PDB file of C-alpha atoms and ligand atoms in Angstrom:
ATOM      1  CA  MET M 308     -19.826   0.902 -33.921  1.00  0.00           C
ATOM      2  CA  ASN M 309     -17.584   1.890 -37.643  1.00  0.00           C
ATOM      3  CA  GLN M 310     -19.294   3.268 -40.509  1.00  0.00           C
ATOM      4  CA  ALA M 311     -18.721   0.140 -42.077  1.00  0.00           C
ATOM      5  CA  ALA M 312     -20.564  -1.477 -39.437  1.00  0.00           C
ATOM      6  CA  LEU M 313     -23.420   1.000 -39.172  1.00  0.00           C
ATOM      7  CA  ARG M 314     -23.985   0.488 -42.912  1.00  0.00           C
ATOM      8  CA  ALA M 315     -24.315  -2.889 -42.756  1.00  0.00           C
ATOM      9  CA  ARG M 316     -26.538  -3.069 -40.178  1.00  0.00           C
ATOM     10  CA  GLN M 317     -28.819  -0.187 -41.334  1.00  0.00           C
ATOM     11  CA  LEU M 318     -28.990  -2.332 -44.561  1.00  0.00           C
ATOM     12  CA  MET M 319     -30.265  -5.367 -42.582  1.00  0.00           C
ATOM     13  CA  SER M 320     -32.362  -3.694 -40.946  1.00  0.00           C
ATOM     14  CA  ALA M 321     -34.535  -2.037 -44.275  1.00  0.00           C
ATOM     15  CA  PRO M 322     -37.771  -3.757 -44.528  1.00  0.00           C
ATOM     16  CA  PRO M 323     -37.782  -5.780 -47.824  1.00  0.00           C
ATOM     17  CA  PRO M 324     -39.169  -4.238 -50.964  1.00  0.00           C
ATOM     18  CA  SER M 325     -42.780  -5.067 -51.601  1.00  0.00           C
ATOM     19  CA  ALA M 326     -42.469  -5.968 -55.349  1.00  0.00           C
ATOM     20  CA  ALA M 327     -44.510  -9.318 -55.991  1.00  0.00           C
ATOM     21  CA  ARG M 328     -41.279 -10.868 -57.367  1.00  0.00           C
ATOM     22  CA  ARG M 329     -38.402  -9.924 -55.028  1.00  0.00           C
ATOM     23  CA  ILE M 330     -35.046 -10.838 -56.104  1.00  0.00           C
ATOM     24  CA  THR M 331     -32.763 -12.362 -53.758  1.00  0.00           C
ATOM     25  CA  GLU M 332     -31.371  -9.851 -51.665  1.00  0.00           C
ATOM     26  CA  ILE M 333     -27.235  -9.054 -51.196  1.00  0.00           C
ATOM     27  CA  VAL M 334     -26.326  -7.211 -48.275  1.00  0.00           C
ATOM     28  CA  GLU M 335     -22.780  -6.605 -47.402  1.00  0.00           C
ATOM     29  CA  SER M 336     -20.954  -7.123 -44.323  1.00  0.00           C
ATOM     30  CA  PRO M 337     -17.791  -5.984 -43.015  1.00  0.00           C
ATOM     31  CA  LEU M 338     -16.278  -9.390 -41.233  1.00  0.00           C
ATOM     32  CA  ASN M 339     -12.722  -9.586 -41.721  1.00  0.00           C
ATOM     33  CA  ARG M 340     -11.885 -12.835 -40.026  1.00  0.00           C
ATOM     34  CA  PHE M 341     -13.278 -16.014 -39.760  1.00  0.00           C
ATOM     35  CA  PHE M 342     -12.215 -16.513 -36.405  1.00  0.00           C
ATOM     36  CA  GLY M 343     -14.120 -14.394 -33.727  1.00  0.00           C
ATOM     37  CA  ALA M 344     -16.709 -12.977 -36.103  1.00  0.00           C
ATOM     38  CA  GLY M 345     -19.705 -13.378 -33.747  1.00  0.00           C
ATOM     39  CA  SER M 346     -18.833  -9.828 -32.962  1.00  0.00           C
ATOM     40  CA  PHE M 347     -19.560  -8.861 -36.291  1.00  0.00           C
ATOM     41  CA  ASP M 348     -23.222 -10.443 -35.838  1.00  0.00           C
ATOM     42  CA  VAL M 349     -25.450  -7.920 -37.786  1.00  0.00           C
ATOM     43  CA  GLY M 350     -28.641 -10.094 -38.707  1.00  0.00           C
ATOM     44  CA  ALA M 351     -27.198 -12.438 -40.647  1.00  0.00           C
ATOM     45  CA  GLN M 352     -28.473 -15.736 -39.728  1.00  0.00           C
ATOM     46  CA  ALA M 353     -31.948 -13.560 -40.104  1.00  0.00           C
ATOM     47  CA  LEU M 354     -30.877 -12.424 -43.864  1.00  0.00           C
ATOM     48  CA  VAL M 355     -29.358 -15.575 -44.579  1.00  0.00           C
ATOM     49  CA  GLU M 356     -32.270 -17.915 -43.731  1.00  0.00           C
ATOM     50  CA  GLU M 357     -34.542 -15.765 -45.201  1.00  0.00           C
ATOM     51  CA  GLY M 358     -32.902 -16.313 -48.399  1.00  0.00           C
ATOM     52  CA  GLY M 359     -30.283 -13.757 -48.597  1.00  0.00           C
ATOM     53  CA  VAL M 360     -26.721 -13.471 -49.649  1.00  0.00           C
ATOM     54  CA  LEU M 361     -24.432 -11.984 -46.850  1.00  0.00           C
ATOM     55  CA  TYR M 362     -21.109 -10.278 -49.030  1.00  0.00           C
ATOM     56  CA  CYS M 363     -18.419 -10.094 -47.178  1.00  0.00           C
ATOM     57  CA  PRO M 364     -15.767  -8.071 -49.779  1.00  0.00           C
ATOM     58  CA  ALA M 365     -13.107  -8.300 -46.838  1.00  0.00           C
ATOM     59  CA  LEU M 366     -13.186 -11.565 -45.777  1.00  0.00           C
ATOM     60  CA  GLU M 367     -10.062 -12.678 -47.143  1.00  0.00           C
ATOM     61  CA  PHE M 368      -8.638 -15.980 -47.029  1.00  0.00           C
ATOM     62  CA  GLU M 369      -4.701 -16.601 -46.268  1.00  0.00           C
ATOM     63  CA  ILE M 370      -3.094 -18.437 -49.202  1.00  0.00           C
ATOM     64  CA  SER M 371       0.919 -19.393 -48.670  1.00  0.00           C
ATOM     65  CA  GLU M 372       3.584 -19.051 -51.283  1.00  0.00           C
ATOM     66  CA  ASN M 373       3.111 -22.757 -51.679  1.00  0.00           C
ATOM     67  CA  GLU M 374      -0.070 -23.088 -52.033  1.00  0.00           C
ATOM     68  CA  ALA M 375      -0.110 -20.028 -54.942  1.00  0.00           C
ATOM     69  CA  ARG M 376       2.463 -21.885 -56.687  1.00  0.00           C
ATOM     70  CA  LEU M 377      -0.528 -24.783 -57.534  1.00  0.00           C
ATOM     71  CA  PHE M 378      -3.063 -22.420 -59.070  1.00  0.00           C
ATOM     72  CA  ASP M 379      -2.932 -24.210 -62.010  1.00  0.00           C
ATOM     73  CA  PRO M 380      -5.984 -25.580 -64.492  1.00  0.00           C
ATOM     74  CA  ARG M 381      -4.458 -28.491 -64.875  1.00  0.00           C
ATOM     75  CA  LEU M 382      -4.411 -29.417 -61.230  1.00  0.00           C
ATOM     76  CA  SER M 383      -7.772 -30.811 -61.837  1.00  0.00           C
ATOM     77  CA  ASP M 384      -8.559 -34.008 -63.275  1.00  0.00           C
ATOM     78  CA  GLY M 385      -9.941 -32.909 -65.993  1.00  0.00           C
ATOM     79  CA  LYS M 386     -13.667 -35.115 -65.133  1.00  0.00           C
ATOM     80  CA  ARG M 387     -14.525 -32.565 -62.281  1.00  0.00           C
ATOM     81  CA  LYS M 388     -14.927 -28.846 -61.311  1.00  0.00           C
ATOM     82  CA  SER M 389     -13.477 -29.172 -57.896  1.00  0.00           C
ATOM     83  CA  ILE M 390     -11.098 -30.316 -56.261  1.00  0.00           C
ATOM     84  CA  TYR M 391     -12.581 -31.640 -52.565  1.00  0.00           C
ATOM     85  CA  LEU M 392     -12.720 -33.352 -49.603  1.00  0.00           C
ATOM     86  CA  ARG M 393     -15.327 -35.123 -48.373  1.00  0.00           C
ATOM     87  CA  GLY M 394     -16.190 -34.311 -44.673  1.00  0.00           C
ATOM     88  CA  LYS M 395     -13.431 -35.497 -42.495  1.00  0.00           C
ATOM     89  CA  SER M 396     -12.317 -38.093 -44.771  1.00  0.00           C
ATOM     90  CA  ARG M 397      -8.821 -37.021 -45.969  1.00  0.00           C
ATOM     91  CA  GLU M 398      -9.227 -38.817 -49.430  1.00  0.00           C
ATOM     92  CA  ILE M 399      -8.489 -35.999 -52.370  1.00  0.00           C
ATOM     93  CA  PHE M 400     -11.704 -36.311 -55.188  1.00  0.00           C
ATOM     94  CA  GLY M 401     -10.734 -34.731 -58.724  1.00  0.00           C
ATOM     95  CA  SER M 402      -6.709 -34.211 -58.311  1.00  0.00           C
ATOM     96  CA  SER M 403      -3.937 -34.613 -61.026  1.00  0.00           C
ATOM     97  CA  ALA M 404      -1.375 -33.588 -58.938  1.00  0.00           C
ATOM     98  CA  SER M 405       1.430 -35.544 -57.620  1.00  0.00           C
ATOM     99  CA  ASP M 406       1.070 -37.039 -53.692  1.00  0.00           C
ATOM    100  CA  ALA M 407       3.530 -33.957 -52.625  1.00  0.00           C
ATOM    101  CA  ASP M 408       1.082 -31.384 -53.587  1.00  0.00           C
ATOM    102  CA  ASN M 409      -1.907 -33.532 -52.702  1.00  0.00           C
ATOM    103  CA  ASP M 410      -0.689 -33.372 -49.286  1.00  0.00           C
ATOM    104  CA  ILE M 411      -0.141 -29.342 -49.463  1.00  0.00           C
ATOM    105  CA  LEU M 412      -4.141 -28.792 -51.265  1.00  0.00           C
ATOM    106  CA  ARG M 413      -4.787 -31.500 -48.524  1.00  0.00           C
ATOM    107  CA  ALA M 414      -3.779 -28.634 -45.555  1.00  0.00           C
ATOM    108  CA  MET M 415      -4.752 -26.173 -47.549  1.00  0.00           C
ATOM    109  CA  LEU M 416      -8.865 -27.513 -47.581  1.00  0.00           C
ATOM    110  CA  GLU M 417      -8.281 -28.470 -44.190  1.00  0.00           C
ATOM    111  CA  ARG M 418      -7.705 -24.882 -42.834  1.00  0.00           C
ATOM    112  CA  TYR M 419     -10.775 -23.791 -45.069  1.00  0.00           C
ATOM    113  CA  ARG M 420     -12.877 -25.795 -43.762  1.00  0.00           C
ATOM    114  CA  ASP M 421     -11.912 -25.910 -40.298  1.00  0.00           C
ATOM    115  CA  SER M 422     -11.886 -21.595 -40.494  1.00  0.00           C
ATOM    116  CA  ALA M 423     -15.617 -21.913 -42.305  1.00  0.00           C
ATOM    117  CA  MET M 424     -16.954 -24.066 -39.730  1.00  0.00           C
ATOM    118  CA  GLU M 425     -15.904 -21.542 -37.016  1.00  0.00           C
ATOM    119  CA  LEU M 426     -17.359 -18.441 -39.271  1.00  0.00           C
ATOM    120  CA  VAL M 427     -20.288 -20.261 -39.593  1.00  0.00           C
ATOM    121  CA  LEU M 428     -20.796 -21.651 -35.286  1.00  0.00           C
ATOM    122  CA  GLN M 429     -19.722 -18.068 -34.721  1.00  0.00           C
ATOM    123  CA  LEU M 430     -22.524 -16.024 -37.350  1.00  0.00           C
ATOM    124  CA  PHE M 431     -25.496 -18.926 -36.866  1.00  0.00           C
ATOM    125  CA  PRO M 432     -25.198 -20.078 -32.706  1.00  0.00           C
ATOM    126  CA  THR M 433     -28.105 -22.108 -33.028  1.00  0.00           C
ATOM    127  CA  TYR M 434     -26.671 -24.501 -35.688  1.00  0.00           C
ATOM    128  CA  ARG M 435     -23.867 -25.363 -33.138  1.00  0.00           C
ATOM    129  CA  GLY M 436     -24.394 -29.841 -32.598  1.00  0.00           C
ATOM    130  CA  ALA M 437     -26.954 -28.727 -35.712  1.00  0.00           C
ATOM    131  CA  MET M 438     -24.545 -28.948 -38.312  1.00  0.00           C
ATOM    132  CA  LEU M 439     -22.091 -31.635 -40.557  1.00  0.00           C
ATOM    133  CA  ALA M 440     -19.134 -30.214 -42.708  1.00  0.00           C
ATOM    134  CA  ALA M 441     -20.081 -31.954 -46.141  1.00  0.00           C
ATOM    135  CA  SER M 442     -17.402 -31.473 -48.997  1.00  0.00           C
ATOM    136  CA  THR M 443     -14.906 -28.884 -49.292  1.00  0.00           C
ATOM    137  CA  SER M 444     -13.937 -27.839 -52.717  1.00  0.00           C
ATOM    138  CA  PHE M 445     -11.170 -25.716 -54.601  1.00  0.00           C
ATOM    139  CA  ARG M 446     -12.035 -24.650 -58.480  1.00  0.00           C
ATOM    140  CA  PRO M 447      -9.249 -24.212 -60.443  1.00  0.00           C
ATOM    141  CA  ARG M 448     -10.708 -23.808 -63.443  1.00  0.00           C
ATOM    142  CA  PRO M 449     -12.162 -21.047 -64.907  1.00  0.00           C
ATOM    143  CA  THR M 450     -16.142 -20.812 -64.363  1.00  0.00           C
ATOM    144  CA  GLY M 451     -18.560 -20.500 -67.110  1.00  0.00           C
ATOM    145  CA  VAL M 452     -16.292 -21.346 -70.290  1.00  0.00           C
ATOM    146  CA  GLY M 453     -17.366 -24.566 -72.253  1.00  0.00           C
ATOM    147  CA  GLU M 454     -19.662 -24.853 -69.554  1.00  0.00           C
ATOM    148  CA  ALA M 455     -22.516 -24.258 -72.275  1.00  0.00           C
ATOM    149  CA  SER M 456     -21.203 -27.541 -74.073  1.00  0.00           C
ATOM    150  CA  LEU M 457     -22.140 -29.266 -70.798  1.00  0.00           C
ATOM    151  CA  SER M 458     -25.339 -31.143 -70.368  1.00  0.00           C
ATOM    152  CA  TRP M 459     -27.944 -28.260 -69.524  1.00  0.00           C
ATOM    153  CA  ARG M 460     -28.656 -29.804 -65.821  1.00  0.00           C
ATOM    154  CA  LYS M 461     -25.052 -29.416 -65.607  1.00  0.00           C
ATOM    155  CA  ASP M 462     -24.374 -25.398 -66.445  1.00  0.00           C
ATOM    156  CA  ASP M 463     -24.227 -23.908 -63.280  1.00  0.00           C
ATOM    157  CA  THR M 464     -24.103 -20.517 -65.862  1.00  0.00           C
ATOM    158  CA  ARG M 465     -27.861 -21.301 -65.640  1.00  0.00           C
ATOM    159  CA  MET M 466     -29.516 -20.127 -62.233  1.00  0.00           C
ATOM    160  CA  HIS M 467     -31.076 -22.492 -60.613  1.00  0.00           C
ATOM    161  CA  VAL M 468     -31.326 -23.939 -56.625  1.00  0.00           C
ATOM    162  CA  ASP M 469     -29.174 -26.426 -55.852  1.00  0.00           C
ATOM    163  CA  ALA M 470     -30.368 -30.066 -55.717  1.00  0.00           C
ATOM    164  CA  PHE M 471     -28.775 -33.413 -56.650  1.00  0.00           C
ATOM    165  CA  PRO M 472     -30.611 -36.418 -57.897  1.00  0.00           C
ATOM    166  CA  SER M 473     -28.494 -38.761 -56.174  1.00  0.00           C
ATOM    167  CA  ASN M 474     -29.035 -37.079 -52.843  1.00  0.00           C
ATOM    168  CA  PRO M 475     -31.976 -36.457 -51.217  1.00  0.00           C
ATOM    169  CA  THR M 476     -31.234 -34.035 -48.263  1.00  0.00           C
ATOM    170  CA  HIS M 477     -34.964 -34.670 -46.902  1.00  0.00           C
ATOM    171  CA  GLY M 478     -34.884 -31.147 -45.813  1.00  0.00           C
ATOM    172  CA  VAL M 479     -31.318 -30.812 -44.901  1.00  0.00           C
ATOM    173  CA  ARG M 480     -30.247 -27.384 -45.585  1.00  0.00           C
ATOM    174  CA  ILE M 481     -27.386 -26.983 -48.120  1.00  0.00           C
ATOM    175  CA  LEU M 482     -25.298 -24.015 -46.682  1.00  0.00           C
ATOM    176  CA  ARG M 483     -22.292 -22.681 -48.117  1.00  0.00           C
ATOM    177  CA  VAL M 484     -19.157 -20.250 -47.271  1.00  0.00           C
ATOM    178  CA  PHE M 485     -17.197 -19.214 -50.542  1.00  0.00           C
ATOM    179  CA  THR M 486     -13.911 -17.621 -50.840  1.00  0.00           C
ATOM    180  CA  ASN M 487     -12.721 -15.958 -54.312  1.00  0.00           C
ATOM    181  CA  VAL M 488      -8.805 -16.681 -53.836  1.00  0.00           C
ATOM    182  CA  GLY M 489      -8.040 -15.620 -57.507  1.00  0.00           C
ATOM    183  CA  ALA M 490      -7.060 -12.760 -58.771  1.00  0.00           C
ATOM    184  CA  LYS M 491     -10.252 -12.203 -61.100  1.00  0.00           C
ATOM    185  CA  ALA M 492     -13.852 -11.194 -60.061  1.00  0.00           C
ATOM    186  CA  ARG M 493     -16.030 -14.411 -59.543  1.00  0.00           C
ATOM    187  CA  VAL M 494     -19.487 -12.743 -61.686  1.00  0.00           C
ATOM    188  CA  TRP M 495     -23.045 -14.616 -60.196  1.00  0.00           C
ATOM    189  CA  ARG M 496     -26.474 -13.700 -61.354  1.00  0.00           C
ATOM    190  CA  VAL M 497     -28.471 -14.153 -58.484  1.00  0.00           C
ATOM    191  CA  GLY M 498     -32.305 -14.432 -59.034  1.00  0.00           C
ATOM    192  CA  GLU M 499     -35.911 -14.312 -57.750  1.00  0.00           C
ATOM    193  CA  ARG M 500     -36.577 -15.217 -54.605  1.00  0.00           C
ATOM    194  CA  PHE M 501     -37.945 -18.478 -53.589  1.00  0.00           C
ATOM    195  CA  GLU M 502     -41.257 -18.013 -52.970  1.00  0.00           C
ATOM    196  CA  SER M 503     -41.622 -16.398 -56.401  1.00  0.00           C
ATOM    197  CA  MET M 504     -39.715 -18.903 -58.298  1.00  0.00           C
ATOM    198  CA  ALA M 505     -41.601 -22.019 -56.866  1.00  0.00           C
ATOM    199  CA  ASP M 506     -44.897 -20.359 -57.470  1.00  0.00           C
ATOM    200  CA  HIS M 507     -43.447 -20.111 -61.169  1.00  0.00           C
ATOM    201  CA  PHE M 508     -42.537 -23.442 -61.536  1.00  0.00           C
ATOM    202  CA  LEU M 509     -44.758 -25.861 -59.349  1.00  0.00           C
ATOM    203  CA  PRO M 510     -47.285 -26.289 -62.112  1.00  0.00           C
ATOM    204  CA  ARG M 511     -44.868 -27.963 -63.925  1.00  0.00           C
ATOM    205  CA  VAL M 512     -43.498 -30.243 -61.113  1.00  0.00           C
ATOM    206  CA  PRO M 513     -45.039 -33.639 -62.032  1.00  0.00           C
ATOM    207  CA  GLU M 514     -46.556 -35.517 -59.560  1.00  0.00           C
ATOM    208  CA  TYR M 515     -44.531 -37.164 -56.925  1.00  0.00           C
ATOM    209  CA  SER M 516     -44.435 -41.231 -56.937  1.00  0.00           C
ATOM    210  CA  LEU M 517     -43.364 -43.115 -53.737  1.00  0.00           C
ATOM    211  CA  TRP M 518     -43.000 -46.543 -55.984  1.00  0.00           C
ATOM    212  CA  ARG M 519     -41.172 -45.059 -58.735  1.00  0.00           C
ATOM    213  CA  ALA M 520     -38.640 -43.630 -55.425  1.00  0.00           C
ATOM    214  CA  GLN M 521     -38.985 -47.049 -53.518  1.00  0.00           C
ATOM    215  CA  TRP M 522     -37.401 -48.505 -57.258  1.00  0.00           C
ATOM    216  CA  LEU M 523     -34.609 -45.463 -57.680  1.00  0.00           C
ATOM    217  CA  LYS M 524     -33.257 -46.539 -53.689  1.00  0.00           C
ATOM    218  CA  ARG M 525     -33.410 -50.091 -54.346  1.00  0.00           C
ATOM    219  CA  LEU M 526     -31.782 -49.654 -58.106  1.00  0.00           C
ATOM    220  CA  GLY M 527     -28.723 -47.273 -55.941  1.00  0.00           C
ATOM    221  CA  VAL M 528     -29.574 -44.451 -58.561  1.00  0.00           C
ATOM    222  CA  THR M 529     -30.704 -42.645 -54.780  1.00  0.00           C
ATOM    223  CA  LYS M 530     -28.537 -42.858 -51.739  1.00  0.00           C
ATOM    224  CA  ARG M 531     -31.815 -42.817 -49.638  1.00  0.00           C
ATOM    225  CA  LEU M 532     -35.321 -42.608 -50.245  1.00  0.00           C
ATOM    226  CA  ARG M 533     -35.487 -39.587 -53.290  1.00  0.00           C
ATOM    227  CA  SER M 534     -38.605 -37.995 -50.314  1.00  0.00           C
ATOM    228  CA  HIS M 535     -41.404 -36.139 -51.979  1.00  0.00           C
ATOM    229  CA  TYR M 536     -39.667 -32.392 -50.895  1.00  0.00           C
ATOM    230  CA  ASP M 537     -36.338 -33.531 -52.898  1.00  0.00           C
ATOM    231  CA  HIS M 538     -38.633 -34.576 -56.112  1.00  0.00           C
ATOM    232  CA  ILE M 539     -39.622 -31.193 -55.786  1.00  0.00           C
ATOM    233  CA  MET M 540     -36.364 -29.850 -55.483  1.00  0.00           C
ATOM    234  CA  LEU M 541     -35.389 -31.569 -58.338  1.00  0.00           C
ATOM    235  CA  HIS M 542     -37.541 -30.763 -60.567  1.00  0.00           C
ATOM    236  CA  LEU M 543     -37.167 -26.930 -59.208  1.00  0.00           C
ATOM    237  CA  HIS M 544     -34.022 -27.454 -60.737  1.00  0.00           C
ATOM    238  CA  ASP M 545     -34.694 -28.783 -63.651  1.00  0.00           C
ATOM    239  CA  ALA M 546     -37.513 -26.312 -64.738  1.00  0.00           C
ATOM    240  CA  ALA M 547     -35.160 -23.205 -64.466  1.00  0.00           C
ATOM    241  CA  LYS M 548     -32.691 -24.774 -65.998  1.00  0.00           C
ATOM    242  CA  ALA M 549     -34.327 -25.918 -69.218  1.00  0.00           C
ATOM    243  CA  ASP M 550     -35.804 -22.601 -69.141  1.00  0.00           C
ATOM    244  CA  LEU M 551     -34.282 -20.052 -71.438  1.00  0.00           C
ATOM    245  CA  LYS M 552     -36.824 -16.985 -71.207  1.00  0.00           C
ATOM    246  CA  TYR M 553     -36.848 -17.846 -67.850  1.00  0.00           C
ATOM    247  CA  GLN M 554     -33.397 -17.234 -67.623  1.00  0.00           C
ATOM    248  CA  ARG M 555     -32.976 -14.760 -69.527  1.00  0.00           C
ATOM    249  CA  GLU M 556     -36.060 -12.630 -68.744  1.00  0.00           C
ATOM    250  CA  SER M 557     -37.094 -13.807 -64.686  1.00  0.00           C
ATOM    251  CA  PRO M 558     -35.983 -10.658 -62.099  1.00  0.00           C
ATOM    252  CA  GLN M 559     -31.843 -11.306 -61.717  1.00  0.00           C
ATOM    253  CA  THR M 560     -29.247  -9.641 -60.630  1.00  0.00           C
ATOM    254  CA  THR M 561     -25.236  -9.101 -61.487  1.00  0.00           C
ATOM    255  CA  ILE M 562     -22.867  -9.383 -58.512  1.00  0.00           C
ATOM    256  CA  GLU M 563     -19.174  -9.341 -58.488  1.00  0.00           C
ATOM    257  CA  PHE M 564     -17.701 -10.814 -55.658  1.00  0.00           C
ATOM    258  CA  ALA M 565     -14.047  -9.695 -55.699  1.00  0.00           C
ATOM    259  CA  PRO M 566     -10.995 -11.227 -55.406  1.00  0.00           C
ATOM    260  CA  GLY M 567     -10.672 -11.835 -51.560  1.00  0.00           C
ATOM    261  CA  SER M 568     -14.076 -11.814 -50.452  1.00  0.00           C
ATOM    262  CA  SER M 569     -16.245 -14.000 -48.860  1.00  0.00           C
ATOM    263  CA  TRP M 570     -20.113 -14.685 -49.246  1.00  0.00           C
ATOM    264  CA  ILE M 571     -22.117 -17.065 -47.582  1.00  0.00           C
ATOM    265  CA  CYS M 572     -25.443 -18.445 -48.738  1.00  0.00           C
ATOM    266  CA  PHE M 573     -27.984 -21.630 -48.408  1.00  0.00           C
ATOM    267  CA  SER M 574     -27.723 -22.598 -51.723  1.00  0.00           C
ATOM    268  CA  ASP M 575     -30.797 -24.810 -51.975  1.00  0.00           C
ATOM    269  CA  GLN M 576     -33.113 -21.641 -51.854  1.00  0.00           C
ATOM    270  CA  VAL M 577     -30.960 -18.917 -53.382  1.00  0.00           C
ATOM    271  CA  MET M 578     -31.499 -18.730 -57.449  1.00  0.00           C
ATOM    272  CA  HIS M 579     -27.905 -18.569 -58.533  1.00  0.00           C
ATOM    273  CA  ALA M 580     -25.567 -18.666 -61.400  1.00  0.00           C
ATOM    274  CA  ALA M 581     -21.946 -18.567 -61.428  1.00  0.00           C
ATOM    275  CA  MET M 582     -21.169 -16.717 -65.160  1.00  0.00           C
ATOM    276  CA  ALA M 583     -17.242 -16.310 -64.602  1.00  0.00           C
ATOM    277  CA  GLY M 584     -14.176 -16.282 -62.499  1.00  0.00           C
ATOM    278  CA  GLN M 585     -11.308 -18.702 -60.980  1.00  0.00           C
ATOM    279  CA  PHE M 586     -10.237 -20.328 -58.105  1.00  0.00           C
ATOM    280  CA  MET M 587     -12.597 -20.281 -55.623  1.00  0.00           C
ATOM    281  CA  LEU M 588     -12.605 -22.466 -51.878  1.00  0.00           C
ATOM    282  CA  GLU M 589     -16.452 -23.341 -51.228  1.00  0.00           C
ATOM    283  CA  GLN M 590     -17.412 -25.250 -48.254  1.00  0.00           C
ATOM    284  CA  THR M 591     -20.636 -26.909 -47.992  1.00  0.00           C
ATOM    285  CA  VAL M 592     -22.282 -27.244 -44.790  1.00  0.00           C
ATOM    286  CA  HIS M 593     -25.248 -29.516 -43.876  1.00  0.00           C
ATOM    287  CA  VAL M 594     -27.696 -28.166 -41.170  1.00  0.00           C
ATOM    288  CA  ALA M 595     -30.528 -29.845 -39.759  1.00  0.00           C
ATOM    289  CA  LEU M 596     -34.199 -27.818 -40.234  1.00  0.00           C
ATOM    290  CA  HIS M 597     -34.386 -27.731 -36.554  1.00  0.00           C
ATOM    291  CA  ALA M 598     -31.839 -25.735 -35.844  1.00  0.00           C
ATOM    292  CA  MET M 599     -33.084 -22.759 -37.772  1.00  0.00           C
ATOM    293  CA  ALA M 600     -33.971 -19.750 -36.251  1.00  0.00           C
ATOM    294  CA  HIS M 601     -36.610 -18.615 -39.274  1.00  0.00           C
ATOM    295  CA  PRO M 602     -38.010 -22.461 -40.376  1.00  0.00           C
ATOM    296  CA  GLU M 603     -41.290 -20.158 -41.944  1.00  0.00           C
ATOM    297  CA  HIS M 604     -38.756 -19.572 -44.952  1.00  0.00           C
ATOM    298  CA  SER M 605     -36.936 -22.916 -45.708  1.00  0.00           C
ATOM    299  CA  PRO M 606     -37.728 -24.127 -48.935  1.00  0.00           C
ATOM    300  CA  LEU M 607     -39.408 -27.205 -47.320  1.00  0.00           C
ATOM    301  CA  ALA M 608     -42.123 -25.276 -45.208  1.00  0.00           C
ATOM    302  CA  VAL M 609     -42.451 -22.897 -48.269  1.00  0.00           C
ATOM    303  CA  LEU M 610     -43.547 -25.355 -50.620  1.00  0.00           C
ATOM    304  CA  GLU M 611     -45.588 -27.144 -48.328  1.00  0.00           C
ATOM    305  CA  ARG M 612     -47.869 -24.342 -47.795  1.00  0.00           C
ATOM    306  CA  ALA M 613     -47.639 -24.498 -51.505  1.00  0.00           C
ATOM    307  CA  MET M 614     -48.898 -27.573 -51.768  1.00  0.00           C
ATOM    308  CA  LEU M 615     -50.960 -28.052 -48.524  1.00  0.00           C
ATOM    309  CA  THR M 616     -49.810 -31.296 -47.669  1.00  0.00           C
ATOM    310  CA  PRO M 617     -46.595 -32.684 -45.804  1.00  0.00           C
ATOM    311  CA  LEU M 618     -43.837 -33.376 -48.209  1.00  0.00           C
ATOM    312  CA  LEU M 619     -41.546 -35.598 -45.877  1.00  0.00           C
ATOM    313  CA  PRO M 620     -42.037 -39.293 -44.914  1.00  0.00           C
ATOM    314  CA  HIS M 621     -43.036 -40.231 -41.159  1.00  0.00           C
ATOM    315  CA  ARG M 622     -42.394 -36.817 -39.676  1.00  0.00           C
ATOM    316  CA  GLY M 623     -44.099 -35.372 -36.232  1.00  0.00           C
TER     317      GLY M 623
HETATM  318  C1  SIN F1541     -22.958 -23.526 -58.013  1.00  0.00           C
HETATM  319  O1  SIN F1541     -23.191 -23.217 -56.792  1.00  0.00           O
HETATM  320  O2  SIN F1541     -24.205 -23.475 -59.139  1.00  0.00           O
HETATM  321  C2  SIN F1541     -21.670 -22.731 -58.758  1.00  0.00           C
HETATM  322  C3  SIN F1541     -20.912 -21.898 -57.916  1.00  0.00           C
HETATM  323  C4  SIN F1541     -19.890 -21.033 -58.277  1.00  0.00           C
HETATM  324  O3  SIN F1541     -19.044 -22.107 -58.932  1.00  0.00           O
HETATM  325  O4  SIN F1541     -19.273 -20.126 -57.889  1.00  0.00           O
HETATM  326 FE1   FE F1542     -25.378 -24.578 -57.470  1.00  0.00          FE
END
């Protein structure tokens, strides 16, 4: 085992700090390829499922000259943060490019999707057959700039866990693979671990109303029933973003993801905020809860322990 791999292994087996409000762990990995990554498995699954970020400074995604030519914020349609594909569909969203340039973008996004999905399979073998490629996106606009002028709910420079109003997950996990394909570092803040964030904000979550959730579904506001779990996750997202004192003073650390690096985390579990950077590729992967090797760390398990009640309808 080389020095870097040894260091990563030591880091990964280090006992967690005992402070009550622990910060998200960020562990560097020597991983340097998307395909055949299995031999680099140094506890990545445990780290990420326990709420850590796996940072791979040498995991670069190759961009062709033809693709690099298109790296321009004007490529965005101006309405969305990303240019993206949804699942296996070939339709491209968020782009203002010509058909010919959209073909180039689509090919880049599909290549990234295939690479990221293979990486996840190699690092998280129990997810085989239990995961689905959700959106694949390219973010050509500078992050952070003008974000504060957005509604505070959409401002991703405020730390949050991902939860989407129209898209209840019913506990399906949101795993994300990110690659910085720009020339500047992508700067994130990561906050305290999910358990202590939830402890802090749960008292502010209003009571769940099944009647209201059914109504939202009937109106088409949500794509399926907003479960009690989704209700809480959405309110945790909002409560954290709305609380500027918390944003300033809660436990956190800043990390710069270097150009040509990649990182992986469960964004429904890691408190994160994107402060700066431009040009990033990202693959969202939905993973069934039953495929987790450490389901006790999932947001659902943490919240059910805290609330002393099942949070999904019709389970078990
Ligand atoms: C986010 O998921 O909140 C933003 C991630 C990024 O743009 O780096
Ligand atoms: Fe987010």
